[in-house]
Amino acid sequence: MINIQRYKRRLLDLEKKLDERTSRDLEAGRGELLDTPHDAGDASVADVAVDAEFTEAELNSTILQQVQDALRRIDAGSFGKCLVDGGPIEPKRLNAVPWTPYCLKHQTLLEAAGRERNWTL
Ligand SMILES: [Zn+2]
């Protein structure tokens, strides 16, 4: 059983930070480093690595989008379930990347099937 309220607080917090940062970046035309939350779980599981070709502003707004999607899934009651098969997302993974919509298996499959750009370490 996962503690949805805890994730919701973290996601709302992140949304706020990313939102501020993204607007600031748009004004400044230049981003800052994204500090991925490492307060819980295993930092080495963190899925998001800064791609050299990605500007930080782009990364911020991409993650902001995913954070907002995750908040919508909390409201819809489907948070913590993989978008592909509805199976549970690994708690360790949720701790490291609370906005992730996929379990590890499908994330890996999607990456292998899809983009060349590598998001995982
Ligand atoms: Zn899955």
PDB file of N, CA, C and O in Angstrom, residues 16-59:
ATOM      1  N   LYS A  16       5.232  23.355  -7.930  1.00  0.00           N
ATOM      2  CA  LYS A  16       5.435  24.756  -7.601  1.00  0.00           C
ATOM      3  C   LYS A  16       6.860  25.201  -7.956  1.00  0.00           C
ATOM      4  O   LYS A  16       7.064  26.216  -8.610  1.00  0.00           O
ATOM      5  N   LYS A  17       7.816  24.411  -7.518  1.00  0.00           N
ATOM      6  CA  LYS A  17       9.218  24.749  -7.783  1.00  0.00           C
ATOM      7  C   LYS A  17       9.515  24.787  -9.267  1.00  0.00           C
ATOM      8  O   LYS A  17      10.152  25.709  -9.770  1.00  0.00           O
ATOM      9  N   LEU A  18       9.047  23.769  -9.973  1.00  0.00           N
ATOM     10  CA  LEU A  18       9.329  23.693 -11.410  1.00  0.00           C
ATOM     11  C   LEU A  18       8.639  24.831 -12.148  1.00  0.00           C
ATOM     12  O   LEU A  18       9.173  25.385 -13.102  1.00  0.00           O
ATOM     13  N   ASP A  19       7.430  25.136 -11.689  1.00  0.00           N
ATOM     14  CA  ASP A  19       6.672  26.202 -12.308  1.00  0.00           C
ATOM     15  C   ASP A  19       7.404  27.533 -12.153  1.00  0.00           C
ATOM     16  O   ASP A  19       7.580  28.279 -13.114  1.00  0.00           O
ATOM     17  N   GLU A  20       7.833  27.811 -10.947  1.00  0.00           N
ATOM     18  CA  GLU A  20       8.599  29.044 -10.713  1.00  0.00           C
ATOM     19  C   GLU A  20       9.857  29.059 -11.544  1.00  0.00           C
ATOM     20  O   GLU A  20      10.206  30.054 -12.171  1.00  0.00           O
ATOM     21  N   ARG A  21      10.533  27.932 -11.534  1.00  0.00           N
ATOM     22  CA  ARG A  21      11.795  27.856 -12.241  1.00  0.00           C
ATOM     23  C   ARG A  21      11.613  28.016 -13.750  1.00  0.00           C
ATOM     24  O   ARG A  21      12.384  28.694 -14.405  1.00  0.00           O
ATOM     25  N   THR A  22      10.545  27.393 -14.258  1.00  0.00           N
ATOM     26  CA  THR A  22      10.316  27.459 -15.690  1.00  0.00           C
ATOM     27  C   THR A  22       9.992  28.890 -16.127  1.00  0.00           C
ATOM     28  O   THR A  22      10.520  29.368 -17.124  1.00  0.00           O
ATOM     29  N   SER A  23       9.158  29.570 -15.351  1.00  0.00           N
ATOM     30  CA  SER A  23       8.848  30.949 -15.729  1.00  0.00           C
ATOM     31  C   SER A  23      10.098  31.820 -15.638  1.00  0.00           C
ATOM     32  O   SER A  23      10.325  32.680 -16.487  1.00  0.00           O
ATOM     33  N   ARG A  24      10.884  31.579 -14.599  1.00  0.00           N
ATOM     34  CA  ARG A  24      12.108  32.353 -14.457  1.00  0.00           C
ATOM     35  C   ARG A  24      13.049  32.077 -15.625  1.00  0.00           C
ATOM     36  O   ARG A  24      13.654  32.983 -16.173  1.00  0.00           O
ATOM     37  N   ASP A  25      13.126  30.824 -16.015  1.00  0.00           N
ATOM     38  CA  ASP A  25      14.001  30.461 -17.130  1.00  0.00           C
ATOM     39  C   ASP A  25      13.568  31.135 -18.411  1.00  0.00           C
ATOM     40  O   ASP A  25      14.395  31.557 -19.212  1.00  0.00           O
ATOM     41  N   LEU A  26      12.260  31.186 -18.608  1.00  0.00           N
ATOM     42  CA  LEU A  26      11.766  31.806 -19.829  1.00  0.00           C
ATOM     43  C   LEU A  26      12.161  33.269 -19.863  1.00  0.00           C
ATOM     44  O   LEU A  26      12.527  33.799 -20.907  1.00  0.00           O
ATOM     45  N   GLU A  27      12.072  33.913 -18.706  1.00  0.00           N
ATOM     46  CA  GLU A  27      12.482  35.310 -18.646  1.00  0.00           C
ATOM     47  C   GLU A  27      13.976  35.467 -18.846  1.00  0.00           C
ATOM     48  O   GLU A  27      14.433  36.296 -19.614  1.00  0.00           O
ATOM     49  N   ALA A  28      14.711  34.668 -18.140  1.00  0.00           N
ATOM     50  CA  ALA A  28      16.165  34.791 -18.195  1.00  0.00           C
ATOM     51  C   ALA A  28      16.737  34.188 -19.473  1.00  0.00           C
ATOM     52  O   ALA A  28      17.840  34.532 -19.883  1.00  0.00           O
ATOM     53  N   GLY A  29      15.953  33.305 -20.107  1.00  0.00           N
ATOM     54  CA  GLY A  29      16.443  32.645 -21.306  1.00  0.00           C
ATOM     55  C   GLY A  29      17.467  31.567 -21.011  1.00  0.00           C
ATOM     56  O   GLY A  29      18.077  30.996 -21.898  1.00  0.00           O
ATOM     57  N   ARG A  30      17.638  31.298 -19.774  1.00  0.00           N
ATOM     58  CA  ARG A  30      18.663  30.331 -19.396  1.00  0.00           C
ATOM     59  C   ARG A  30      18.281  29.648 -18.092  1.00  0.00           C
ATOM     60  O   ARG A  30      17.793  30.302 -17.174  1.00  0.00           O
ATOM     61  N   GLY A  31      18.507  28.359 -18.009  1.00  0.00           N
ATOM     62  CA  GLY A  31      18.049  27.591 -16.867  1.00  0.00           C
ATOM     63  C   GLY A  31      19.052  27.430 -15.758  1.00  0.00           C
ATOM     64  O   GLY A  31      20.132  27.968 -15.782  1.00  0.00           O
ATOM     65  N   GLU A  32      18.605  26.683 -14.797  1.00  0.00           N
ATOM     66  CA  GLU A  32      19.460  26.313 -13.678  1.00  0.00           C
ATOM     67  C   GLU A  32      19.490  24.797 -13.611  1.00  0.00           C
ATOM     68  O   GLU A  32      18.709  24.133 -14.240  1.00  0.00           O
ATOM     69  N   LEU A  33      20.343  24.312 -12.799  1.00  0.00           N
ATOM     70  CA  LEU A  33      20.395  22.870 -12.606  1.00  0.00           C
ATOM     71  C   LEU A  33      19.138  22.394 -11.904  1.00  0.00           C
ATOM     72  O   LEU A  33      18.651  23.028 -10.978  1.00  0.00           O
ATOM     73  N   LEU A  34      18.654  21.292 -12.385  1.00  0.00           N
ATOM     74  CA  LEU A  34      17.509  20.684 -11.730  1.00  0.00           C
ATOM     75  C   LEU A  34      18.019  19.803 -10.598  1.00  0.00           C
ATOM     76  O   LEU A  34      18.829  18.927 -10.807  1.00  0.00           O
ATOM     77  N   ASP A  35      17.532  20.066  -9.412  1.00  0.00           N
ATOM     78  CA  ASP A  35      17.909  19.148  -8.344  1.00  0.00           C
ATOM     79  C   ASP A  35      16.813  18.124  -8.135  1.00  0.00           C
ATOM     80  O   ASP A  35      15.755  18.413  -7.603  1.00  0.00           O
ATOM     81  N   THR A  36      17.087  16.936  -8.611  1.00  0.00           N
ATOM     82  CA  THR A  36      16.149  15.840  -8.479  1.00  0.00           C
ATOM     83  C   THR A  36      15.990  15.497  -7.005  1.00  0.00           C
ATOM     84  O   THR A  36      16.968  15.466  -6.290  1.00  0.00           O
ATOM     85  N   PRO A  37      14.771  15.295  -6.562  1.00  0.00           N
ATOM     86  CA  PRO A  37      14.579  15.030  -5.128  1.00  0.00           C
ATOM     87  C   PRO A  37      15.170  13.694  -4.715  1.00  0.00           C
ATOM     88  O   PRO A  37      14.879  12.669  -5.297  1.00  0.00           O
ATOM     89  N   HIS A  38      16.009  13.731  -3.718  1.00  0.00           N
ATOM     90  CA  HIS A  38      16.650  12.507  -3.244  1.00  0.00           C
ATOM     91  C   HIS A  38      16.329  12.256  -1.792  1.00  0.00           C
ATOM     92  O   HIS A  38      17.031  11.530  -1.121  1.00  0.00           O
ATOM     93  N   ASP A  39      15.280  12.893  -1.288  1.00  0.00           N
ATOM     94  CA  ASP A  39      15.028  12.811   0.144  1.00  0.00           C
ATOM     95  C   ASP A  39      14.579  11.431   0.583  1.00  0.00           C
ATOM     96  O   ASP A  39      14.758  11.048   1.712  1.00  0.00           O
ATOM     97  N   ALA A  40      14.018  10.685  -0.322  1.00  0.00           N
ATOM     98  CA  ALA A  40      13.572   9.341   0.035  1.00  0.00           C
ATOM     99  C   ALA A  40      14.011   8.364  -1.046  1.00  0.00           C
ATOM    100  O   ALA A  40      14.173   8.721  -2.196  1.00  0.00           O
ATOM    101  N   GLY A  41      14.211   7.151  -0.654  1.00  0.00           N
ATOM    102  CA  GLY A  41      14.538   6.132  -1.627  1.00  0.00           C
ATOM    103  C   GLY A  41      15.982   6.158  -2.059  1.00  0.00           C
ATOM    104  O   GLY A  41      16.781   6.933  -1.572  1.00  0.00           O
ATOM    105  N   ASP A  42      16.266   5.353  -3.003  1.00  0.00           N
ATOM    106  CA  ASP A  42      17.637   5.153  -3.434  1.00  0.00           C
ATOM    107  C   ASP A  42      17.953   6.092  -4.582  1.00  0.00           C
ATOM    108  O   ASP A  42      17.362   6.019  -5.637  1.00  0.00           O
ATOM    109  N   ALA A  43      18.892   6.977  -4.350  1.00  0.00           N
ATOM    110  CA  ALA A  43      19.218   7.974  -5.359  1.00  0.00           C
ATOM    111  C   ALA A  43      19.666   7.328  -6.662  1.00  0.00           C
ATOM    112  O   ALA A  43      19.449   7.870  -7.738  1.00  0.00           O
ATOM    113  N   SER A  44      20.264   6.176  -6.575  1.00  0.00           N
ATOM    114  CA  SER A  44      20.769   5.549  -7.790  1.00  0.00           C
ATOM    115  C   SER A  44      19.643   5.054  -8.685  1.00  0.00           C
ATOM    116  O   SER A  44      19.862   4.727  -9.841  1.00  0.00           O
ATOM    117  N   VAL A  45      18.419   5.028  -8.168  1.00  0.00           N
ATOM    118  CA  VAL A  45      17.284   4.579  -8.975  1.00  0.00           C
ATOM    119  C   VAL A  45      16.711   5.741  -9.793  1.00  0.00           C
ATOM    120  O   VAL A  45      15.935   5.533 -10.705  1.00  0.00           O
ATOM    121  N   ALA A  46      17.147   6.945  -9.463  1.00  0.00           N
ATOM    122  CA  ALA A  46      16.608   8.112 -10.165  1.00  0.00           C
ATOM    123  C   ALA A  46      16.719   7.938 -11.671  1.00  0.00           C
ATOM    124  O   ALA A  46      17.765   7.605 -12.200  1.00  0.00           O
ATOM    125  N   ASP A  47      15.608   8.139 -12.317  1.00  0.00           N
ATOM    126  CA  ASP A  47      15.541   7.866 -13.752  1.00  0.00           C
ATOM    127  C   ASP A  47      15.971   9.043 -14.598  1.00  0.00           C
ATOM    128  O   ASP A  47      16.288   8.890 -15.768  1.00  0.00           O
ATOM    129  N   VAL A  48      15.935  10.204 -14.032  1.00  0.00           N
ATOM    130  CA  VAL A  48      16.123  11.369 -14.860  1.00  0.00           C
ATOM    131  C   VAL A  48      17.567  11.835 -14.810  1.00  0.00           C
ATOM    132  O   VAL A  48      18.078  12.237 -13.789  1.00  0.00           O
ATOM    133  N   ALA A  49      18.200  11.731 -15.920  1.00  0.00           N
ATOM    134  CA  ALA A  49      19.552  12.249 -16.024  1.00  0.00           C
ATOM    135  C   ALA A  49      19.514  13.434 -16.975  1.00  0.00           C
ATOM    136  O   ALA A  49      18.766  13.452 -17.931  1.00  0.00           O
ATOM    137  N   VAL A  50      20.309  14.401 -16.687  1.00  0.00           N
ATOM    138  CA  VAL A  50      20.315  15.565 -17.555  1.00  0.00           C
ATOM    139  C   VAL A  50      21.063  15.220 -18.834  1.00  0.00           C
ATOM    140  O   VAL A  50      22.237  14.903 -18.825  1.00  0.00           O
ATOM    141  N   ASP A  51      20.333  15.250 -19.907  1.00  0.00           N
ATOM    142  CA  ASP A  51      20.937  15.011 -21.201  1.00  0.00           C
ATOM    143  C   ASP A  51      21.653  16.279 -21.640  1.00  0.00           C
ATOM    144  O   ASP A  51      21.136  17.376 -21.514  1.00  0.00           O
ATOM    145  N   ALA A  52      22.833  16.094 -22.158  1.00  0.00           N
ATOM    146  CA  ALA A  52      23.637  17.253 -22.525  1.00  0.00           C
ATOM    147  C   ALA A  52      22.943  18.120 -23.566  1.00  0.00           C
ATOM    148  O   ALA A  52      23.128  19.332 -23.597  1.00  0.00           O
ATOM    149  N   GLU A  53      22.121  17.485 -24.410  1.00  0.00           N
ATOM    150  CA  GLU A  53      21.470  18.247 -25.475  1.00  0.00           C
ATOM    151  C   GLU A  53      20.206  18.943 -25.002  1.00  0.00           C
ATOM    152  O   GLU A  53      19.638  19.764 -25.700  1.00  0.00           O
ATOM    153  N   PHE A  54      19.748  18.548 -23.852  1.00  0.00           N
ATOM    154  CA  PHE A  54      18.549  19.135 -23.280  1.00  0.00           C
ATOM    155  C   PHE A  54      18.911  20.413 -22.548  1.00  0.00           C
ATOM    156  O   PHE A  54      19.793  20.412 -21.703  1.00  0.00           O
ATOM    157  N   THR A  55      18.256  21.495 -22.823  1.00  0.00           N
ATOM    158  CA  THR A  55      18.487  22.649 -21.958  1.00  0.00           C
ATOM    159  C   THR A  55      17.726  22.398 -20.665  1.00  0.00           C
ATOM    160  O   THR A  55      16.773  21.626 -20.622  1.00  0.00           O
ATOM    161  N   GLU A  56      18.149  23.034 -19.616  1.00  0.00           N
ATOM    162  CA  GLU A  56      17.516  22.813 -18.330  1.00  0.00           C
ATOM    163  C   GLU A  56      16.075  23.299 -18.347  1.00  0.00           C
ATOM    164  O   GLU A  56      15.217  22.717 -17.698  1.00  0.00           O
ATOM    165  N   ALA A  57      15.820  24.339 -19.087  1.00  0.00           N
ATOM    166  CA  ALA A  57      14.447  24.841 -19.169  1.00  0.00           C
ATOM    167  C   ALA A  57      13.540  23.808 -19.823  1.00  0.00           C
ATOM    168  O   ALA A  57      12.411  23.595 -19.382  1.00  0.00           O
ATOM    169  N   GLU A  58      14.042  23.165 -20.865  1.00  0.00           N
ATOM    170  CA  GLU A  58      13.247  22.133 -21.523  1.00  0.00           C
ATOM    171  C   GLU A  58      13.003  20.970 -20.580  1.00  0.00           C
ATOM    172  O   GLU A  58      11.905  20.425 -20.504  1.00  0.00           O
ATOM    173  N   LEU A  59      14.048  20.617 -19.860  1.00  0.00           N
ATOM    174  CA  LEU A  59      13.925  19.518 -18.913  1.00  0.00           C
ATOM    175  C   LEU A  59      12.911  19.861 -17.826  1.00  0.00           C
ATOM    176  O   LEU A  59      12.043  19.072 -17.494  1.00  0.00           O
TER     177      LEU A  59
END
